[in-house]
mmCIF file of C-alpha atoms in Angstrom:
data_model
loop_
_atom_site.group_PDB
_atom_site.id
_atom_site.type_symbol
_atom_site.label_atom_id
_atom_site.label_comp_id
_atom_site.label_asym_id
_atom_site.label_seq_id
_atom_site.Cartn_x
_atom_site.Cartn_y
_atom_site.Cartn_z
ATOM 1 C CA PRO G 1 29.680 107.056 21.118
ATOM 2 C CA ALA G 2 30.082 108.985 24.314
ATOM 3 C CA ALA G 3 28.480 107.494 27.374
ATOM 4 C CA LEU G 4 25.471 109.288 28.815
ATOM 5 C CA PRO G 5 25.837 110.666 32.328
ATOM 6 C CA GLN G 6 24.419 108.467 35.079
ATOM 7 C CA SER G 7 21.762 111.020 35.956
ATOM 8 C CA MET G 8 20.607 113.767 33.597
ATOM 9 C CA LEU G 9 19.452 117.048 35.160
ATOM 10 C CA THR G 10 15.934 118.090 34.505
ATOM 11 C CA GLU G 11 15.355 121.481 32.946
ATOM 12 C CA ALA G 12 14.082 122.805 36.281
ATOM 13 C CA GLU G 13 17.248 121.544 38.050
ATOM 14 C CA ALA G 14 19.485 123.123 35.389
ATOM 15 C CA LEU G 15 17.607 126.443 35.747
ATOM 16 C CA ARG G 16 18.066 126.278 39.542
ATOM 17 C CA VAL G 17 21.856 125.822 39.031
ATOM 18 C CA LEU G 18 21.940 128.843 36.725
ATOM 19 C CA SER G 19 19.868 130.869 39.171
ATOM 20 C CA ASP G 20 22.171 129.978 42.017
ATOM 21 C CA GLN G 21 25.274 130.926 39.969
ATOM 22 C CA SER G 22 23.643 134.189 38.950
ATOM 23 C CA HIS G 23 22.824 134.996 42.589
ATOM 24 C CA GLU G 24 26.434 134.188 43.693
ATOM 25 C CA THR G 25 27.749 136.493 40.983
ATOM 26 C CA ARG G 26 25.411 139.326 42.001
ATOM 27 C CA LEU G 27 26.412 138.955 45.666
ATOM 28 C CA ALA G 28 30.143 138.972 44.814
ATOM 29 C CA LEU G 29 29.686 142.086 42.661
ATOM 30 C CA HIS G 30 27.662 143.770 45.394
ATOM 31 C CA ASN G 31 30.235 142.915 48.065
ATOM 32 C CA ALA G 32 33.067 144.215 45.895
ATOM 33 C CA MET G 33 31.209 147.468 45.231
ATOM 34 C CA ASP G 34 30.459 147.846 48.980
ATOM 35 C CA ALA G 35 34.039 147.281 49.945
ATOM 36 C CA ASP G 36 35.131 150.170 47.709
ATOM 37 C CA LYS G 37 32.545 152.599 49.141
ATOM 38 C CA GLY G 38 32.666 151.890 52.875
ATOM 39 C CA THR G 39 28.951 150.962 52.839
ATOM 40 C CA GLN G 40 29.434 148.226 55.409
ATOM 41 C CA ALA G 41 30.498 150.797 58.045
ATOM 42 C CA ALA G 42 28.113 153.561 56.848
ATOM 43 C CA TYR G 43 24.885 151.560 56.666
ATOM 44 C CA PRO G 44 24.318 151.081 60.448
ATOM 45 C CA ARG G 45 25.052 154.760 60.951
ATOM 46 C CA HIS G 46 22.450 155.747 58.339
ATOM 47 C CA ILE G 47 19.850 153.441 59.831
ATOM 48 C CA LYS G 48 20.462 154.940 63.287
ATOM 49 C CA ARG G 49 20.094 158.464 61.939
ATOM 50 C CA TYR G 50 17.002 157.511 59.961
ATOM 51 C CA LYS G 51 15.297 156.027 63.069
ATOM 52 C CA LEU G 52 16.131 158.978 65.240
ATOM 53 C CA TRP G 53 14.975 161.493 62.622
ATOM 54 C CA TRP G 54 11.765 159.537 61.974
ATOM 55 C CA CYS G 55 10.794 159.582 65.649
ATOM 56 C CA LEU G 56 11.421 163.298 65.865
ATOM 57 C CA ASP G 57 9.479 163.876 62.673
ATOM 58 C CA GLN G 58 6.535 161.965 64.052
ATOM 59 C CA ASP G 59 6.731 164.059 67.261
ATOM 60 C CA ARG G 60 6.594 167.237 65.131
ATOM 61 C CA ARG G 61 3.613 165.906 63.127
ATOM 62 C CA ILE G 62 1.702 165.063 66.289
ATOM 63 C CA GLN G 63 2.445 168.479 67.752
ATOM 64 C CA ALA G 64 1.228 170.158 64.579
ATOM 65 C CA ASP G 65 -1.819 167.909 64.323
ATOM 66 C CA PRO G 66 -2.898 165.967 67.475
ATOM 67 C CA CYS G 67 -5.022 163.728 65.237
ATOM 68 C CA TRP G 68 -1.943 162.424 63.446
ATOM 69 C CA VAL G 69 -1.352 158.683 64.028
ATOM 70 C CA ARG G 70 2.243 157.916 64.925
ATOM 71 C CA ILE G 71 3.929 155.751 62.291
ATOM 72 C CA SER G 72 6.759 153.526 63.454
ATOM 73 C CA SER G 73 10.126 153.807 61.769
ATOM 74 C CA GLU G 74 10.018 150.065 61.134
ATOM 75 C CA PRO G 75 9.582 148.414 58.890
ATOM 76 C CA VAL G 76 11.798 150.597 56.797
ATOM 77 C CA MET G 77 9.836 151.292 53.639
ATOM 78 C CA GLN G 78 10.424 153.137 50.399
ATOM 79 C CA THR G 79 7.900 155.860 51.277
ATOM 80 C CA LYS G 80 9.524 156.586 54.632
ATOM 81 C CA VAL G 81 13.024 156.547 53.242
ATOM 82 C CA ALA G 82 12.096 158.956 50.434
ATOM 83 C CA ILE G 83 10.811 161.458 53.029
ATOM 84 C CA TRP G 84 13.978 160.969 55.099
ATOM 85 C CA LEU G 85 16.246 161.365 52.086
ATOM 86 C CA LYS G 86 14.579 164.638 51.192
ATOM 87 C CA TYR G 87 15.429 165.856 54.687
ATOM 88 C CA GLU G 88 19.006 164.435 54.530
ATOM 89 C CA SER G 89 19.694 166.055 51.156
ATOM 90 C CA SER G 90 18.454 169.493 52.237
ATOM 91 C CA ARG G 91 19.714 169.728 55.850
ATOM 92 C CA PRO G 92 22.767 171.813 56.704
ATOM 93 C CA LYS G 93 25.869 169.688 56.903
#
């Protein structure tokens, strides 16, 4: 009969190994996809544009309604990005 390993993994430990492998695979795929699209270079530019636009948008909102409460550009949130993307997709290029 085959000898048993010195130390058997628990189910939780085995699941952790699988989770770590899955995460590594996802990161490798993500990095490969980014390398093909130039995302690494573009992302900081998009964030800079988003922050600038957000501040100007808040200025416009306060000018239109002095009771408006200024909302910071950070943290970046889905709601804010959706508003910015609407602007980005419709602005003259």
